[in-house]
């Protein structure tokens, strides 16, 4: 059974944002897969990672960074998955709502562009900036 873009995105979300499991994240990519975050500065753990070993190491390093203040508000956080006409290409728009310690809310918006083949991610471009 071939995975839908929605299923691939949900698995990636679970492996990354929920369980923060670098092995599970790396396993979702092809052996020569690429994960990159073009809006991050050079030297950022996710700036450009090529191959499963680099993806595993980079996501592990990213998950060791201090977590920004605020708890994810799952009821207000939302996403949309858009399938492109080109097979194996889809885009996820994500708005993560964070409840801040002072009672305010902030939203971190990001876009992820996925290229997949045979249920594995070939390239993921993650357009985000870390919240201040």
mmCIF file with all atom_site columns, C-alpha atoms in Angstrom:
data_model
loop_
_atom_site.group_PDB
_atom_site.id
_atom_site.type_symbol
_atom_site.label_atom_id
_atom_site.label_alt_id
_atom_site.label_comp_id
_atom_site.label_asym_id
_atom_site.label_entity_id
_atom_site.label_seq_id
_atom_site.pdbx_PDB_ins_code
_atom_site.Cartn_x
_atom_site.Cartn_y
_atom_site.Cartn_z
_atom_site.occupancy
_atom_site.B_iso_or_equiv
_atom_site.pdbx_formal_charge
_atom_site.auth_seq_id
_atom_site.auth_comp_id
_atom_site.auth_asym_id
_atom_site.auth_atom_id
_atom_site.pdbx_PDB_model_num
ATOM 1   C CA . UNK A 1 1   ? 0.000  0.000  0.000   1.00 0.00 ? 1   UNK A CA 1
ATOM 2   C CA . UNK A 1 2   ? 1.399  3.375  -1.027  1.00 0.00 ? 2   UNK A CA 1
ATOM 3   C CA . UNK A 1 3   ? 1.356  6.111  1.582   1.00 0.00 ? 3   UNK A CA 1
ATOM 4   C CA . UNK A 1 4   ? -0.570 9.293  0.866   1.00 0.00 ? 4   UNK A CA 1
ATOM 5   C CA . UNK A 1 5   ? 1.077  12.699 1.270   1.00 0.00 ? 5   UNK A CA 1
ATOM 6   C CA . UNK A 1 6   ? -1.075 13.213 4.386   1.00 0.00 ? 6   UNK A CA 1
ATOM 7   C CA . UNK A 1 7   ? 0.220  9.951  5.905   1.00 0.00 ? 7   UNK A CA 1
ATOM 8   C CA . UNK A 1 8   ? 3.847  10.787 5.095   1.00 0.00 ? 8   UNK A CA 1
ATOM 9   C CA . UNK A 1 9   ? 3.458  14.245 6.622   1.00 0.00 ? 9   UNK A CA 1
ATOM 10  C CA . UNK A 1 10  ? 1.792  12.880 9.773   1.00 0.00 ? 10  UNK A CA 1
ATOM 11  C CA . UNK A 1 11  ? 4.552  10.285 10.207  1.00 0.00 ? 11  UNK A CA 1
ATOM 12  C CA . UNK A 1 12  ? 7.194  12.979 9.785   1.00 0.00 ? 12  UNK A CA 1
ATOM 13  C CA . UNK A 1 13  ? 5.371  15.214 12.277  1.00 0.00 ? 13  UNK A CA 1
ATOM 14  C CA . UNK A 1 14  ? 5.209  12.373 14.800  1.00 0.00 ? 14  UNK A CA 1
ATOM 15  C CA . UNK A 1 15  ? 8.879  11.399 14.355  1.00 0.00 ? 15  UNK A CA 1
ATOM 16  C CA . UNK A 1 16  ? 10.106 14.991 14.534  1.00 0.00 ? 16  UNK A CA 1
ATOM 17  C CA . UNK A 1 17  ? 7.896  17.327 16.520  1.00 0.00 ? 17  UNK A CA 1
ATOM 18  C CA . UNK A 1 18  ? 6.173  14.791 18.769  1.00 0.00 ? 18  UNK A CA 1
ATOM 19  C CA . UNK A 1 19  ? 8.741  12.086 19.635  1.00 0.00 ? 19  UNK A CA 1
ATOM 20  C CA . UNK A 1 20  ? 11.887 13.967 18.506  1.00 0.00 ? 20  UNK A CA 1
ATOM 21  C CA . UNK A 1 21  ? 13.383 10.672 17.316  1.00 0.00 ? 21  UNK A CA 1
ATOM 22  C CA . UNK A 1 22  ? 16.360 11.204 14.960  1.00 0.00 ? 22  UNK A CA 1
ATOM 23  C CA . UNK A 1 23  ? 16.458 7.511  13.990  1.00 0.00 ? 23  UNK A CA 1
ATOM 24  C CA . UNK A 1 24  ? 12.793 7.548  12.975  1.00 0.00 ? 24  UNK A CA 1
ATOM 25  C CA . UNK A 1 25  ? 13.279 10.800 11.066  1.00 0.00 ? 25  UNK A CA 1
ATOM 26  C CA . UNK A 1 26  ? 16.305 9.456  9.165   1.00 0.00 ? 26  UNK A CA 1
ATOM 27  C CA . UNK A 1 27  ? 14.462 6.213  8.338   1.00 0.00 ? 27  UNK A CA 1
ATOM 28  C CA . UNK A 1 28  ? 11.803 8.219  6.499   1.00 0.00 ? 28  UNK A CA 1
ATOM 29  C CA . UNK A 1 29  ? 14.375 9.443  3.944   1.00 0.00 ? 29  UNK A CA 1
ATOM 30  C CA . UNK A 1 30  ? 15.972 7.663  1.005   1.00 0.00 ? 30  UNK A CA 1
ATOM 31  C CA . UNK A 1 31  ? 19.582 6.681  1.614   1.00 0.00 ? 31  UNK A CA 1
ATOM 32  C CA . UNK A 1 32  ? 20.715 9.800  -0.268  1.00 0.00 ? 32  UNK A CA 1
ATOM 33  C CA . UNK A 1 33  ? 17.848 11.995 0.953   1.00 0.00 ? 33  UNK A CA 1
ATOM 34  C CA . UNK A 1 34  ? 18.311 15.687 1.704   1.00 0.00 ? 34  UNK A CA 1
ATOM 35  C CA . UNK A 1 35  ? 16.811 17.748 4.513   1.00 0.00 ? 35  UNK A CA 1
ATOM 36  C CA . UNK A 1 36  ? 17.451 21.447 4.409   1.00 0.00 ? 36  UNK A CA 1
ATOM 37  C CA . UNK A 1 37  ? 16.205 24.553 6.154   1.00 0.00 ? 37  UNK A CA 1
ATOM 38  C CA . UNK A 1 38  ? 17.204 27.387 3.777   1.00 0.00 ? 38  UNK A CA 1
ATOM 39  C CA . UNK A 1 39  ? 16.099 30.234 6.072   1.00 0.00 ? 39  UNK A CA 1
ATOM 40  C CA . UNK A 1 40  ? 18.378 29.139 8.897   1.00 0.00 ? 40  UNK A CA 1
ATOM 41  C CA . UNK A 1 41  ? 21.925 30.493 9.096   1.00 0.00 ? 41  UNK A CA 1
ATOM 42  C CA . UNK A 1 42  ? 24.891 28.432 7.934   1.00 0.00 ? 42  UNK A CA 1
ATOM 43  C CA . UNK A 1 43  ? 26.006 26.291 10.848  1.00 0.00 ? 43  UNK A CA 1
ATOM 44  C CA . UNK A 1 44  ? 22.439 25.654 12.049  1.00 0.00 ? 44  UNK A CA 1
ATOM 45  C CA . UNK A 1 45  ? 21.992 21.887 12.653  1.00 0.00 ? 45  UNK A CA 1
ATOM 46  C CA . UNK A 1 46  ? 19.288 21.635 9.949   1.00 0.00 ? 46  UNK A CA 1
ATOM 47  C CA . UNK A 1 47  ? 20.705 24.061 7.391   1.00 0.00 ? 47  UNK A CA 1
ATOM 48  C CA . UNK A 1 48  ? 21.726 21.351 4.888   1.00 0.00 ? 48  UNK A CA 1
ATOM 49  C CA . UNK A 1 49  ? 21.847 17.608 5.598   1.00 0.00 ? 49  UNK A CA 1
ATOM 50  C CA . UNK A 1 50  ? 22.573 15.043 2.872   1.00 0.00 ? 50  UNK A CA 1
ATOM 51  C CA . UNK A 1 51  ? 22.183 11.309 3.533   1.00 0.00 ? 51  UNK A CA 1
ATOM 52  C CA . UNK A 1 52  ? 20.530 9.420  6.379   1.00 0.00 ? 52  UNK A CA 1
ATOM 53  C CA . UNK A 1 53  ? 23.570 9.594  8.673   1.00 0.00 ? 53  UNK A CA 1
ATOM 54  C CA . UNK A 1 54  ? 23.766 13.386 8.344   1.00 0.00 ? 54  UNK A CA 1
ATOM 55  C CA . UNK A 1 55  ? 19.989 13.686 8.826   1.00 0.00 ? 55  UNK A CA 1
ATOM 56  C CA . UNK A 1 56  ? 20.164 11.545 11.966  1.00 0.00 ? 56  UNK A CA 1
ATOM 57  C CA . UNK A 1 57  ? 23.071 13.555 13.386  1.00 0.00 ? 57  UNK A CA 1
ATOM 58  C CA . UNK A 1 58  ? 21.642 16.958 12.411  1.00 0.00 ? 58  UNK A CA 1
ATOM 59  C CA . UNK A 1 59  ? 18.175 16.320 13.818  1.00 0.00 ? 59  UNK A CA 1
ATOM 60  C CA . UNK A 1 60  ? 19.698 14.921 17.028  1.00 0.00 ? 60  UNK A CA 1
ATOM 61  C CA . UNK A 1 61  ? 21.797 18.097 17.382  1.00 0.00 ? 61  UNK A CA 1
ATOM 62  C CA . UNK A 1 62  ? 18.747 20.274 16.691  1.00 0.00 ? 62  UNK A CA 1
ATOM 63  C CA . UNK A 1 63  ? 16.719 18.490 19.360  1.00 0.00 ? 63  UNK A CA 1
ATOM 64  C CA . UNK A 1 64  ? 19.489 19.157 21.905  1.00 0.00 ? 64  UNK A CA 1
ATOM 65  C CA . UNK A 1 65  ? 19.109 22.927 21.443  1.00 0.00 ? 65  UNK A CA 1
ATOM 66  C CA . UNK A 1 66  ? 17.140 24.811 24.102  1.00 0.00 ? 66  UNK A CA 1
ATOM 67  C CA . UNK A 1 67  ? 13.425 24.697 23.429  1.00 0.00 ? 67  UNK A CA 1
ATOM 68  C CA . UNK A 1 68  ? 11.803 28.120 22.966  1.00 0.00 ? 68  UNK A CA 1
ATOM 69  C CA . UNK A 1 69  ? 9.474  29.100 25.815  1.00 0.00 ? 69  UNK A CA 1
ATOM 70  C CA . UNK A 1 70  ? 5.845  28.160 25.475  1.00 0.00 ? 70  UNK A CA 1
ATOM 71  C CA . UNK A 1 71  ? 3.832  25.007 25.160  1.00 0.00 ? 71  UNK A CA 1
ATOM 72  C CA . UNK A 1 72  ? 2.319  23.897 21.863  1.00 0.00 ? 72  UNK A CA 1
ATOM 73  C CA . UNK A 1 73  ? -1.425 24.470 21.848  1.00 0.00 ? 73  UNK A CA 1
ATOM 74  C CA . UNK A 1 74  ? -2.607 21.404 19.942  1.00 0.00 ? 74  UNK A CA 1
ATOM 75  C CA . UNK A 1 75  ? -6.183 22.671 19.697  1.00 0.00 ? 75  UNK A CA 1
ATOM 76  C CA . UNK A 1 76  ? -5.122 25.886 17.938  1.00 0.00 ? 76  UNK A CA 1
ATOM 77  C CA . UNK A 1 77  ? -2.188 24.518 15.927  1.00 0.00 ? 77  UNK A CA 1
ATOM 78  C CA . UNK A 1 78  ? -3.157 23.637 12.367  1.00 0.00 ? 78  UNK A CA 1
ATOM 79  C CA . UNK A 1 79  ? -1.777 22.439 9.068   1.00 0.00 ? 79  UNK A CA 1
ATOM 80  C CA . UNK A 1 80  ? -2.813 21.929 5.450   1.00 0.00 ? 80  UNK A CA 1
ATOM 81  C CA . UNK A 1 81  ? -1.265 19.456 3.021   1.00 0.00 ? 81  UNK A CA 1
ATOM 82  C CA . UNK A 1 82  ? -1.405 20.468 -0.642  1.00 0.00 ? 82  UNK A CA 1
ATOM 83  C CA . UNK A 1 83  ? -0.747 17.838 -3.305  1.00 0.00 ? 83  UNK A CA 1
ATOM 84  C CA . UNK A 1 84  ? 0.921  19.157 -6.437  1.00 0.00 ? 84  UNK A CA 1
ATOM 85  C CA . UNK A 1 85  ? 0.080  17.986 -9.948  1.00 0.00 ? 85  UNK A CA 1
ATOM 86  C CA . UNK A 1 86  ? 3.605  16.554 -10.148 1.00 0.00 ? 86  UNK A CA 1
ATOM 87  C CA . UNK A 1 87  ? 3.682  13.041 -8.643  1.00 0.00 ? 87  UNK A CA 1
ATOM 88  C CA . UNK A 1 88  ? 5.678  12.781 -5.437  1.00 0.00 ? 88  UNK A CA 1
ATOM 89  C CA . UNK A 1 89  ? 5.508  16.483 -4.629  1.00 0.00 ? 89  UNK A CA 1
ATOM 90  C CA . UNK A 1 90  ? 3.457  18.065 -1.863  1.00 0.00 ? 90  UNK A CA 1
ATOM 91  C CA . UNK A 1 91  ? 3.553  21.100 0.392   1.00 0.00 ? 91  UNK A CA 1
ATOM 92  C CA . UNK A 1 92  ? 2.599  21.394 4.063   1.00 0.00 ? 92  UNK A CA 1
ATOM 93  C CA . UNK A 1 93  ? 1.600  24.740 5.568   1.00 0.00 ? 93  UNK A CA 1
ATOM 94  C CA . UNK A 1 94  ? 1.855  24.715 9.359   1.00 0.00 ? 94  UNK A CA 1
ATOM 95  C CA . UNK A 1 95  ? 0.834  27.249 11.990  1.00 0.00 ? 95  UNK A CA 1
ATOM 96  C CA . UNK A 1 96  ? 2.136  26.208 15.416  1.00 0.00 ? 96  UNK A CA 1
ATOM 97  C CA . UNK A 1 97  ? 0.462  28.115 18.246  1.00 0.00 ? 97  UNK A CA 1
ATOM 98  C CA . UNK A 1 98  ? 2.521  28.449 21.431  1.00 0.00 ? 98  UNK A CA 1
ATOM 99  C CA . UNK A 1 99  ? 1.017  29.376 24.791  1.00 0.00 ? 99  UNK A CA 1
ATOM 100 C CA . UNK A 1 100 ? 3.593  31.577 26.497  1.00 0.00 ? 100 UNK A CA 1
ATOM 101 C CA . UNK A 1 101 ? 4.341  31.539 30.240  1.00 0.00 ? 101 UNK A CA 1
ATOM 102 C CA . UNK A 1 102 ? 2.849  35.054 30.567  1.00 0.00 ? 102 UNK A CA 1
ATOM 103 C CA . UNK A 1 103 ? -0.493 33.862 29.139  1.00 0.00 ? 103 UNK A CA 1
ATOM 104 C CA . UNK A 1 104 ? -0.012 35.306 25.655  1.00 0.00 ? 104 UNK A CA 1
ATOM 105 C CA . UNK A 1 105 ? 0.094  33.263 22.453  1.00 0.00 ? 105 UNK A CA 1
ATOM 106 C CA . UNK A 1 106 ? 2.530  33.342 19.576  1.00 0.00 ? 106 UNK A CA 1
ATOM 107 C CA . UNK A 1 107 ? 2.313  31.606 16.236  1.00 0.00 ? 107 UNK A CA 1
ATOM 108 C CA . UNK A 1 108 ? 5.219  30.096 14.341  1.00 0.00 ? 108 UNK A CA 1
ATOM 109 C CA . UNK A 1 109 ? 4.309  29.641 10.678  1.00 0.00 ? 109 UNK A CA 1
ATOM 110 C CA . UNK A 1 110 ? 6.307  27.434 8.365   1.00 0.00 ? 110 UNK A CA 1
ATOM 111 C CA . UNK A 1 111 ? 6.148  25.704 5.007   1.00 0.00 ? 111 UNK A CA 1
ATOM 112 C CA . UNK A 1 112 ? 7.631  22.347 4.131   1.00 0.00 ? 112 UNK A CA 1
ATOM 113 C CA . UNK A 1 113 ? 8.099  21.112 0.566   1.00 0.00 ? 113 UNK A CA 1
ATOM 114 C CA . UNK A 1 114 ? 8.336  17.331 0.252   1.00 0.00 ? 114 UNK A CA 1
ATOM 115 C CA . UNK A 1 115 ? 9.591  15.284 -2.698  1.00 0.00 ? 115 UNK A CA 1
ATOM 116 C CA . UNK A 1 116 ? 8.933  11.594 -2.152  1.00 0.00 ? 116 UNK A CA 1
ATOM 117 C CA . UNK A 1 117 ? 9.579  8.343  -3.963  1.00 0.00 ? 117 UNK A CA 1
ATOM 118 C CA . UNK A 1 118 ? 8.272  4.916  -2.954  1.00 0.00 ? 118 UNK A CA 1
ATOM 119 C CA . UNK A 1 119 ? 7.067  6.254  0.396   1.00 0.00 ? 119 UNK A CA 1
ATOM 120 C CA . UNK A 1 120 ? 10.434 7.789  1.350   1.00 0.00 ? 120 UNK A CA 1
ATOM 121 C CA . UNK A 1 121 ? 11.412 11.436 1.400   1.00 0.00 ? 121 UNK A CA 1
ATOM 122 C CA . UNK A 1 122 ? 13.956 12.296 -1.284  1.00 0.00 ? 122 UNK A CA 1
ATOM 123 C CA . UNK A 1 123 ? 14.149 16.003 -0.392  1.00 0.00 ? 123 UNK A CA 1
ATOM 124 C CA . UNK A 1 124 ? 12.527 18.101 2.289   1.00 0.00 ? 124 UNK A CA 1
ATOM 125 C CA . UNK A 1 125 ? 12.900 21.870 2.293   1.00 0.00 ? 125 UNK A CA 1
ATOM 126 C CA . UNK A 1 126 ? 11.732 23.219 5.636   1.00 0.00 ? 126 UNK A CA 1
ATOM 127 C CA . UNK A 1 127 ? 11.134 26.985 5.524   1.00 0.00 ? 127 UNK A CA 1
ATOM 128 C CA . UNK A 1 128 ? 11.070 28.266 9.099   1.00 0.00 ? 128 UNK A CA 1
ATOM 129 C CA . UNK A 1 129 ? 12.854 30.615 11.419  1.00 0.00 ? 129 UNK A CA 1
ATOM 130 C CA . UNK A 1 130 ? 13.319 29.826 15.084  1.00 0.00 ? 130 UNK A CA 1
ATOM 131 C CA . UNK A 1 131 ? 11.066 31.976 17.279  1.00 0.00 ? 131 UNK A CA 1
ATOM 132 C CA . UNK A 1 132 ? 12.895 34.779 19.057  1.00 0.00 ? 132 UNK A CA 1
#
